[in-house]
PDB file of C-alpha atoms in Angstrom:
ATOM      1  CA  MET B  54     -87.271 -48.221-125.907  1.00  0.00           C
ATOM      2  CA  LYS B  55     -90.562 -46.675-124.818  1.00  0.00           C
ATOM      3  CA  TYR B  56     -91.505 -49.957-123.185  1.00  0.00           C
ATOM      4  CA  HIS B  57     -88.291 -49.995-121.136  1.00  0.00           C
ATOM      5  CA  LEU B  58     -88.767 -46.368-120.053  1.00  0.00           C
ATOM      6  CA  SER B  59     -92.340 -47.089-118.937  1.00  0.00           C
ATOM      7  CA  ALA B  60     -91.208 -50.122-116.983  1.00  0.00           C
ATOM      8  CA  ILE B  61     -88.459 -48.104-115.256  1.00  0.00           C
ATOM      9  CA  PHE B  62     -90.920 -45.307-114.414  1.00  0.00           C
ATOM     10  CA  ILE B  63     -93.417 -47.775-112.950  1.00  0.00           C
ATOM     11  CA  SER B  64     -90.695 -49.487-110.907  1.00  0.00           C
ATOM     12  CA  LEU B  65     -89.502 -46.153-109.494  1.00  0.00           C
ATOM     13  CA  SER B  66     -93.070 -45.200-108.619  1.00  0.00           C
ATOM     14  CA  VAL B  67     -93.554 -48.471-106.747  1.00  0.00           C
ATOM     15  CA  ILE B  68     -90.301 -47.962-104.827  1.00  0.00           C
ATOM     16  CA  VAL B  69     -91.144 -44.346-103.872  1.00  0.00           C
ATOM     17  CA  THR B  70     -94.649 -45.338-102.803  1.00  0.00           C
ATOM     18  CA  ALA B  71     -93.270 -48.168-100.690  1.00  0.00           C
ATOM     19  CA  LEU B  72     -90.804 -45.815 -99.033  1.00  0.00           C
ATOM     20  CA  ILE B  73     -93.566 -43.311 -98.232  1.00  0.00           C
ATOM     21  CA  PHE B  74     -95.806 -45.949 -96.673  1.00  0.00           C
ATOM     22  CA  SER B  75     -92.878 -47.460 -94.802  1.00  0.00           C
ATOM     23  CA  ASN B  76     -91.900 -44.086 -93.358  1.00  0.00           C
ATOM     24  CA  ALA B  77     -95.490 -43.370 -92.365  1.00  0.00           C
ATOM     25  CA  PHE B  78     -95.722 -46.766 -90.696  1.00  0.00           C
ATOM     26  CA  LEU B  79     -92.526 -46.159 -88.732  1.00  0.00           C
ATOM     27  CA  ASN B  80     -93.640 -42.682 -87.650  1.00  0.00           C
ATOM     28  CA  ARG B  81     -97.012 -44.063 -86.587  1.00  0.00           C
ATOM     29  CA  ASN B  82     -95.395 -46.708 -84.466  1.00  0.00           C
ATOM     30  CA  ARG B  83     -92.965 -44.181 -83.052  1.00  0.00           C
ATOM     31  CA  SER B  84     -95.782 -41.854 -82.025  1.00  0.00           C
ATOM     32  CA  GLU B  85     -97.640 -44.753 -80.446  1.00  0.00           C
ATOM     33  CA  ASN B  86     -94.634 -45.625 -78.261  1.00  0.00           C
ATOM     34  CA  THR B  87     -95.267 -42.687 -75.967  1.00  0.00           C
ATOM     35  CA  ILE B  88     -96.762 -42.040 -72.557  1.00  0.00           C
ATOM     36  CA  ASN B  89     -98.817 -38.921 -71.831  1.00  0.00           C
ATOM     37  CA  VAL B  90     -99.040 -37.910 -68.182  1.00  0.00           C
ATOM     38  CA  THR B  91    -100.162 -34.901 -66.151  1.00  0.00           C
ATOM     39  CA  GLY B  92     -98.270 -33.905 -63.021  1.00  0.00           C
ATOM     40  CA  LEU B  93     -99.544 -31.690 -60.216  1.00  0.00           C
ATOM     41  CA  GLY B  94     -97.688 -29.064 -58.231  1.00  0.00           C
ATOM     42  CA  LYS B  95     -99.508 -27.860 -55.106  1.00  0.00           C
ATOM     43  CA  THR B  96     -98.529 -25.725 -52.143  1.00  0.00           C
ATOM     44  CA  ASN B  97    -100.070 -23.743 -49.300  1.00  0.00           C
ATOM     45  CA  PHE B  98     -98.809 -20.275 -48.434  1.00  0.00           C
ATOM     46  CA  THR B  99     -99.700 -17.220 -46.379  1.00  0.00           C
ATOM     47  CA  SER B 100    -100.018 -13.777 -47.937  1.00  0.00           C
ATOM     48  CA  ASP B 101     -97.290 -11.284 -47.067  1.00  0.00           C
ATOM     49  CA  LEU B 102     -98.947  -8.120 -48.419  1.00  0.00           C
ATOM     50  CA  ILE B 103    -102.309  -6.572 -47.533  1.00  0.00           C
ATOM     51  CA  VAL B 104    -104.180  -3.831 -49.385  1.00  0.00           C
ATOM     52  CA  TRP B 105    -107.073  -2.208 -47.543  1.00  0.00           C
ATOM     53  CA  LYS B 106    -109.256   0.482 -49.076  1.00  0.00           C
ATOM     54  CA  GLY B 107    -111.950   2.725 -47.714  1.00  0.00           C
ATOM     55  CA  SER B 108    -113.682   6.017 -48.416  1.00  0.00           C
ATOM     56  CA  PHE B 109    -115.258   8.856 -46.486  1.00  0.00           C
ATOM     57  CA  THR B 110    -117.835  11.413 -47.517  1.00  0.00           C
ATOM     58  CA  ARG B 111    -119.406  14.754 -46.642  1.00  0.00           C
ATOM     59  CA  LYS B 112    -122.446  16.565 -48.005  1.00  0.00           C
ATOM     60  CA  GLN B 113    -123.282  20.264 -47.663  1.00  0.00           C
ATOM     61  CA  LEU B 114    -125.151  22.914 -49.620  1.00  0.00           C
ATOM     62  CA  LYS B 115    -121.955  24.956 -49.912  1.00  0.00           C
ATOM     63  CA  LEU B 116    -118.979  23.358 -51.601  1.00  0.00           C
ATOM     64  CA  LYS B 117    -116.455  25.211 -49.455  1.00  0.00           C
ATOM     65  CA  VAL B 118    -118.040  23.945 -46.237  1.00  0.00           C
ATOM     66  CA  ALA B 119    -118.181  20.372 -47.508  1.00  0.00           C
ATOM     67  CA  TYR B 120    -114.530  20.477 -48.531  1.00  0.00           C
ATOM     68  CA  ALA B 121    -113.439  21.879 -45.163  1.00  0.00           C
ATOM     69  CA  GLN B 122    -115.274  19.094 -43.361  1.00  0.00           C
ATOM     70  CA  LEU B 123    -113.777  16.464 -45.649  1.00  0.00           C
ATOM     71  CA  GLU B 124    -110.286  17.827 -45.042  1.00  0.00           C
ATOM     72  CA  SER B 125    -110.884  17.654 -41.301  1.00  0.00           C
ATOM     73  CA  ASP B 126    -111.970  14.026 -41.698  1.00  0.00           C
ATOM     74  CA  ARG B 127    -108.866  13.252 -43.732  1.00  0.00           C
ATOM     75  CA  LYS B 128    -106.584  14.510 -40.982  1.00  0.00           C
ATOM     76  CA  ALA B 129    -108.544  12.595 -38.347  1.00  0.00           C
ATOM     77  CA  ILE B 130    -108.277   9.380 -40.384  1.00  0.00           C
ATOM     78  CA  LEU B 131    -104.535   9.866 -40.895  1.00  0.00           C
ATOM     79  CA  ASP B 132    -104.016  10.435 -37.177  1.00  0.00           C
ATOM     80  CA  TYR B 133    -106.126   7.399 -36.356  1.00  0.00           C
ATOM     81  CA  LEU B 134    -104.227   5.054 -38.682  1.00  0.00           C
ATOM     82  CA  THR B 135    -100.774   6.223 -37.601  1.00  0.00           C
ATOM     83  CA  SER B 136    -101.782   5.976 -33.929  1.00  0.00           C
ATOM     84  CA  LYS B 137    -102.533   2.291 -34.566  1.00  0.00           C
ATOM     85  CA  GLY B 138     -98.994   1.676 -35.824  1.00  0.00           C
ATOM     86  CA  ILE B 139     -99.479   2.025 -39.592  1.00  0.00           C
ATOM     87  CA  GLU B 140     -96.624   3.930 -41.253  1.00  0.00           C
ATOM     88  CA  GLU B 141     -97.607   7.188 -42.939  1.00  0.00           C
ATOM     89  CA  ASP B 142     -95.830   6.244 -46.181  1.00  0.00           C
ATOM     90  CA  GLN B 143     -98.129   3.191 -46.405  1.00  0.00           C
ATOM     91  CA  ILE B 144    -101.218   5.432 -46.530  1.00  0.00           C
ATOM     92  CA  VAL B 145    -102.426   7.024 -49.776  1.00  0.00           C
ATOM     93  CA  PHE B 146    -105.339   9.459 -50.119  1.00  0.00           C
ATOM     94  CA  PHE B 147    -106.893   9.732 -53.572  1.00  0.00           C
ATOM     95  CA  ALA B 148    -108.358  12.750 -55.348  1.00  0.00           C
ATOM     96  CA  VAL B 149    -111.686  14.110 -54.134  1.00  0.00           C
ATOM     97  CA  ASP B 150    -114.805  13.274 -56.165  1.00  0.00           C
ATOM     98  CA  ILE B 151    -117.438  16.023 -56.260  1.00  0.00           C
ATOM     99  CA  ASN B 152    -121.063  15.377 -57.233  1.00  0.00           C
ATOM    100  CA  LYS B 153    -124.105  17.600 -57.261  1.00  0.00           C
ATOM    101  CA  GLU B 154    -127.159  15.875 -55.853  1.00  0.00           C
ATOM    102  CA  TYR B 155    -130.820  16.640 -56.540  1.00  0.00           C
ATOM    103  CA  LYS B 156    -134.208  15.390 -55.487  1.00  0.00           C
ATOM    104  CA  GLU B 157    -137.294  15.225 -57.680  1.00  0.00           C
ATOM    105  CA  ILE B 158    -140.422  17.066 -56.589  1.00  0.00           C
ATOM    106  CA  TYR B 159    -143.790  16.109 -58.107  1.00  0.00           C
ATOM    107  CA  ASN B 160    -146.984  18.180 -58.137  1.00  0.00           C
ATOM    108  CA  SER B 161    -150.242  16.880 -56.651  1.00  0.00           C
ATOM    109  CA  ASN B 162    -151.049  14.974 -59.879  1.00  0.00           C
ATOM    110  CA  TYR B 163    -147.607  13.302 -59.974  1.00  0.00           C
ATOM    111  CA  LYS B 164    -147.331  14.361 -63.604  1.00  0.00           C
ATOM    112  CA  THR B 165    -145.097  17.399 -63.414  1.00  0.00           C
ATOM    113  CA  ARG B 166    -141.791  17.244 -61.619  1.00  0.00           C
ATOM    114  CA  THR B 167    -139.000  19.629 -60.818  1.00  0.00           C
ATOM    115  CA  ARG B 168    -135.462  19.051 -59.578  1.00  0.00           C
ATOM    116  CA  GLU B 169    -134.263  20.657 -56.387  1.00  0.00           C
ATOM    117  CA  PHE B 170    -130.564  20.928 -55.573  1.00  0.00           C
ATOM    118  CA  THR B 171    -129.817  19.272 -52.226  1.00  0.00           C
ATOM    119  CA  GLY B 172    -126.095  19.805 -51.930  1.00  0.00           C
ATOM    120  CA  TYR B 173    -122.588  18.795 -52.902  1.00  0.00           C
ATOM    121  CA  ARG B 174    -121.503  15.232 -52.129  1.00  0.00           C
ATOM    122  CA  LEU B 175    -117.737  14.956 -51.695  1.00  0.00           C
ATOM    123  CA  ARG B 176    -116.043  11.568 -51.473  1.00  0.00           C
ATOM    124  CA  GLN B 177    -112.377  10.718 -50.977  1.00  0.00           C
ATOM    125  CA  GLY B 178    -110.738   7.316 -51.050  1.00  0.00           C
ATOM    126  CA  VAL B 179    -107.887   6.058 -48.891  1.00  0.00           C
ATOM    127  CA  GLN B 180    -105.671   3.007 -49.314  1.00  0.00           C
ATOM    128  CA  VAL B 181    -103.296   1.231 -46.971  1.00  0.00           C
ATOM    129  CA  GLU B 182    -100.688  -1.114 -48.477  1.00  0.00           C
ATOM    130  CA  SER B 183     -98.453  -2.882 -46.004  1.00  0.00           C
ATOM    131  CA  GLY B 184     -96.412  -5.978 -45.340  1.00  0.00           C
ATOM    132  CA  ASN B 185     -97.653  -5.978 -41.753  1.00  0.00           C
ATOM    133  CA  VAL B 186    -100.668  -8.077 -42.625  1.00  0.00           C
ATOM    134  CA  ASP B 187    -101.874  -8.851 -39.112  1.00  0.00           C
ATOM    135  CA  LEU B 188    -101.749  -5.226 -37.977  1.00  0.00           C
ATOM    136  CA  VAL B 189    -103.705  -3.806 -40.913  1.00  0.00           C
ATOM    137  CA  GLU B 190    -106.169  -6.667 -40.706  1.00  0.00           C
ATOM    138  CA  GLU B 191    -106.850  -5.811 -37.063  1.00  0.00           C
ATOM    139  CA  VAL B 192    -107.226  -2.089 -37.788  1.00  0.00           C
ATOM    140  CA  SER B 193    -109.709  -2.799 -40.578  1.00  0.00           C
ATOM    141  CA  ARG B 194    -111.912  -4.628 -38.076  1.00  0.00           C
ATOM    142  CA  LYS B 195    -111.895  -1.721 -35.617  1.00  0.00           C
ATOM    143  CA  VAL B 196    -112.592   1.025 -38.148  1.00  0.00           C
ATOM    144  CA  THR B 197    -116.019   1.620 -36.615  1.00  0.00           C
ATOM    145  CA  GLU B 198    -114.134   3.760 -34.096  1.00  0.00           C
ATOM    146  CA  LEU B 199    -113.943   6.376 -36.857  1.00  0.00           C
ATOM    147  CA  ILE B 200    -117.701   6.297 -37.263  1.00  0.00           C
ATOM    148  CA  ASN B 201    -118.023   6.962 -33.543  1.00  0.00           C
ATOM    149  CA  GLN B 202    -115.997  10.131 -34.153  1.00  0.00           C
ATOM    150  CA  GLY B 203    -118.683  11.329 -36.558  1.00  0.00           C
ATOM    151  CA  ILE B 204    -116.834  10.384 -39.735  1.00  0.00           C
ATOM    152  CA  GLU B 205    -118.927   8.777 -42.481  1.00  0.00           C
ATOM    153  CA  PHE B 206    -116.377   6.086 -43.331  1.00  0.00           C
ATOM    154  CA  TYR B 207    -116.955   3.100 -45.636  1.00  0.00           C
ATOM    155  CA  SER B 208    -114.540   0.193 -45.363  1.00  0.00           C
ATOM    156  CA  ASN B 209    -113.835  -2.423 -48.032  1.00  0.00           C
ATOM    157  CA  ALA B 210    -112.724  -5.955 -47.248  1.00  0.00           C
ATOM    158  CA  PRO B 211    -108.913  -6.297 -47.243  1.00  0.00           C
ATOM    159  CA  GLU B 212    -107.174  -7.842 -50.243  1.00  0.00           C
ATOM    160  CA  TYR B 213    -104.300 -10.265 -49.727  1.00  0.00           C
ATOM    161  CA  TYR B 214    -101.314 -10.805 -52.036  1.00  0.00           C
ATOM    162  CA  TYR B 215     -97.991 -12.641 -52.108  1.00  0.00           C
ATOM    163  CA  THR B 216     -94.849 -10.834 -53.251  1.00  0.00           C
ATOM    164  CA  LYS B 217     -92.795 -13.980 -53.949  1.00  0.00           C
ATOM    165  CA  LEU B 218     -95.288 -15.467 -56.390  1.00  0.00           C
ATOM    166  CA  ALA B 219     -92.780 -15.744 -59.274  1.00  0.00           C
ATOM    167  CA  GLU B 220     -90.370 -17.856 -57.207  1.00  0.00           C
ATOM    168  CA  LEU B 221     -93.235 -19.944 -55.880  1.00  0.00           C
ATOM    169  CA  LYS B 222     -94.474 -20.656 -59.407  1.00  0.00           C
ATOM    170  CA  ILE B 223     -91.040 -21.840 -60.570  1.00  0.00           C
ATOM    171  CA  GLN B 224     -90.822 -24.310 -57.679  1.00  0.00           C
ATOM    172  CA  MET B 225     -94.337 -25.556 -58.366  1.00  0.00           C
ATOM    173  CA  ILE B 226     -93.511 -26.175 -62.029  1.00  0.00           C
ATOM    174  CA  ALA B 227     -90.523 -28.256 -60.892  1.00  0.00           C
ATOM    175  CA  ASP B 228     -92.740 -30.187 -58.473  1.00  0.00           C
ATOM    176  CA  ALA B 229     -95.388 -30.807 -61.144  1.00  0.00           C
ATOM    177  CA  THR B 230     -92.738 -32.001 -63.610  1.00  0.00           C
ATOM    178  CA  GLN B 231     -91.288 -34.398 -61.047  1.00  0.00           C
ATOM    179  CA  ASP B 232     -94.766 -35.689 -60.221  1.00  0.00           C
ATOM    180  CA  ALA B 233     -95.430 -36.311 -63.921  1.00  0.00           C
ATOM    181  CA  ARG B 234     -92.144 -38.223 -64.307  1.00  0.00           C
ATOM    182  CA  ILE B 235     -92.953 -40.486 -61.354  1.00  0.00           C
ATOM    183  CA  ARG B 236     -96.307 -41.309 -62.917  1.00  0.00           C
ATOM    184  CA  ALA B 237     -94.711 -41.974 -66.317  1.00  0.00           C
ATOM    185  CA  GLU B 238     -92.025 -44.231 -64.814  1.00  0.00           C
ATOM    186  CA  LYS B 239     -94.675 -46.299 -63.077  1.00  0.00           C
ATOM    187  CA  ILE B 240     -96.682 -46.685 -66.279  1.00  0.00           C
ATOM    188  CA  ALA B 241     -93.588 -47.665 -68.265  1.00  0.00           C
ATOM    189  CA  GLU B 242     -92.558 -50.167 -65.590  1.00  0.00           C
ATOM    190  CA  ASN B 243     -95.980 -51.803 -65.545  1.00  0.00           C
ATOM    191  CA  SER B 244     -96.000 -52.056 -69.342  1.00  0.00           C
ATOM    192  CA  GLY B 245     -92.529 -53.586 -69.513  1.00  0.00           C
ATOM    193  CA  GLY B 246     -90.920 -50.596 -71.205  1.00  0.00           C
ATOM    194  CA  THR B 247     -88.194 -48.125 -70.351  1.00  0.00           C
ATOM    195  CA  LEU B 248     -88.935 -44.436 -70.025  1.00  0.00           C
ATOM    196  CA  GLY B 249     -87.142 -42.315 -72.591  1.00  0.00           C
ATOM    197  CA  LYS B 250     -86.802 -38.592 -73.203  1.00  0.00           C
ATOM    198  CA  VAL B 251     -89.514 -35.957 -73.011  1.00  0.00           C
ATOM    199  CA  SER B 252     -90.905 -35.269 -76.471  1.00  0.00           C
ATOM    200  CA  LYS B 253     -93.555 -32.678 -75.531  1.00  0.00           C
ATOM    201  CA  ALA B 254     -94.259 -30.486 -72.511  1.00  0.00           C
ATOM    202  CA  SER B 255     -96.938 -27.914 -71.796  1.00  0.00           C
ATOM    203  CA  MET B 256     -97.933 -26.018 -68.686  1.00  0.00           C
ATOM    204  CA  GLY B 257    -101.493 -25.963 -67.391  1.00  0.00           C
ATOM    205  CA  VAL B 258    -103.377 -23.112 -65.733  1.00  0.00           C
ATOM    206  CA  PHE B 259    -102.037 -21.553 -62.541  1.00  0.00           C
ATOM    207  CA  GLN B 260    -104.715 -21.454 -59.831  1.00  0.00           C
ATOM    208  CA  ILE B 261    -104.825 -19.696 -56.454  1.00  0.00           C
ATOM    209  CA  ILE B 262    -107.774 -20.357 -54.165  1.00  0.00           C
ATOM    210  CA  ALA B 263    -108.509 -20.004 -50.459  1.00  0.00           C
ATOM    211  CA  GLN B 264    -107.218 -22.830 -48.278  1.00  0.00           C
ATOM    212  CA  ASN B 265    -109.731 -25.491 -47.242  1.00  0.00           C
ATOM    213  CA  SER B 266    -112.465 -24.013 -49.430  1.00  0.00           C
ATOM    214  CA  ASN B 267    -114.782 -25.332 -52.107  1.00  0.00           C
ATOM    215  CA  GLU B 268    -113.879 -22.447 -54.390  1.00  0.00           C
ATOM    216  CA  ASP B 269    -114.268 -23.307 -58.061  1.00  0.00           C
ATOM    217  CA  TYR B 270    -111.329 -23.527 -60.419  1.00  0.00           C
ATOM    218  CA  SER B 271    -111.442 -21.457 -63.589  1.00  0.00           C
ATOM    219  CA  TRP B 272    -110.364 -22.388 -67.113  1.00  0.00           C
ATOM    220  CA  GLY B 273    -108.543 -19.073 -67.299  1.00  0.00           C
ATOM    221  CA  GLY B 274    -107.015 -19.416 -63.836  1.00  0.00           C
ATOM    222  CA  SER B 275    -108.233 -18.325 -60.412  1.00  0.00           C
ATOM    223  CA  PHE B 276    -106.509 -15.626 -58.374  1.00  0.00           C
ATOM    224  CA  ASN B 277    -108.046 -15.326 -54.921  1.00  0.00           C
ATOM    225  CA  THR B 278    -107.398 -12.027 -53.101  1.00  0.00           C
ATOM    226  CA  THR B 279    -109.957 -12.351 -50.284  1.00  0.00           C
ATOM    227  CA  ALA B 280    -108.203 -15.031 -48.207  1.00  0.00           C
ATOM    228  CA  LYS B 281    -104.969 -14.574 -46.281  1.00  0.00           C
ATOM    229  CA  ASN B 282    -104.134 -18.287 -46.400  1.00  0.00           C
ATOM    230  CA  LYS B 283    -104.151 -19.672 -49.924  1.00  0.00           C
ATOM    231  CA  THR B 284    -103.518 -22.822 -51.933  1.00  0.00           C
ATOM    232  CA  ALA B 285    -101.767 -22.652 -55.293  1.00  0.00           C
ATOM    233  CA  THR B 286    -101.827 -25.411 -57.907  1.00  0.00           C
ATOM    234  CA  ILE B 287    -100.374 -25.885 -61.369  1.00  0.00           C
ATOM    235  CA  THR B 288    -100.260 -28.809 -63.803  1.00  0.00           C
ATOM    236  CA  MET B 289     -97.636 -29.951 -66.301  1.00  0.00           C
ATOM    237  CA  ARG B 290     -98.582 -32.160 -69.254  1.00  0.00           C
ATOM    238  CA  LEU B 291     -95.623 -34.221 -70.496  1.00  0.00           C
ATOM    239  CA  GLN B 292     -95.173 -36.762 -73.255  1.00  0.00           C
ATOM    240  CA  TYR B 293     -92.368 -39.321 -72.872  1.00  0.00           C
ATOM    241  CA  GLN B 294     -90.880 -41.673 -75.431  1.00  0.00           C
ATOM    242  CA  VAL B 295     -90.902 -45.324 -74.383  1.00  0.00           C
ATOM    243  CA  ASP B 296     -87.980 -47.546 -75.393  1.00  0.00           C
TER     244      ASP B 296
END
């Protein structure tokens, strides 16, 4: 009886082991009958939103005098920008920063020093955000006219954005997927197989760089804001079954 039970147990073990190895073999072959391809979606576009920032400053021994001068500058800047065609609701003035400034005075031995108060430095920032990209771009180039009015104005380079980026990205994903399928179909055709269903899909990094530039791509994704004309790219990695 014990002999028969042992024989049955051994036979069942052999059958189970054979089934396991057979299933593993089938899965291995199934996973090998795949094609992995990467498709590219690429498009050029022009920014439709510009953000331009600047700041202006005044320094006086008396805070009240410095603030009055800064307020006069603010009004002059607002008048200047609106006279150039920029809408007032597109202009934002930020809070005033106030700093006390000192200079160090050393004695004849340059060992002892004292601090002498030289005045209050007031700085205020201004930002223009507009869909009229060309207009604001032109104004930013002519801002030296404010300096000629006696205003200590500092201008930053404009930043360029695109408000329809979400829609653009969706279309690029579709383009990259189609590009990947064309590649996979060609590979399957050359290998004598038939392209099956997609078994895996993953999206690569979304990149935006300046057009016709040698700007580097980033592993985390590039997002250029310094160029008005840009190039966007995205990749799609797909795995197809081959029949």
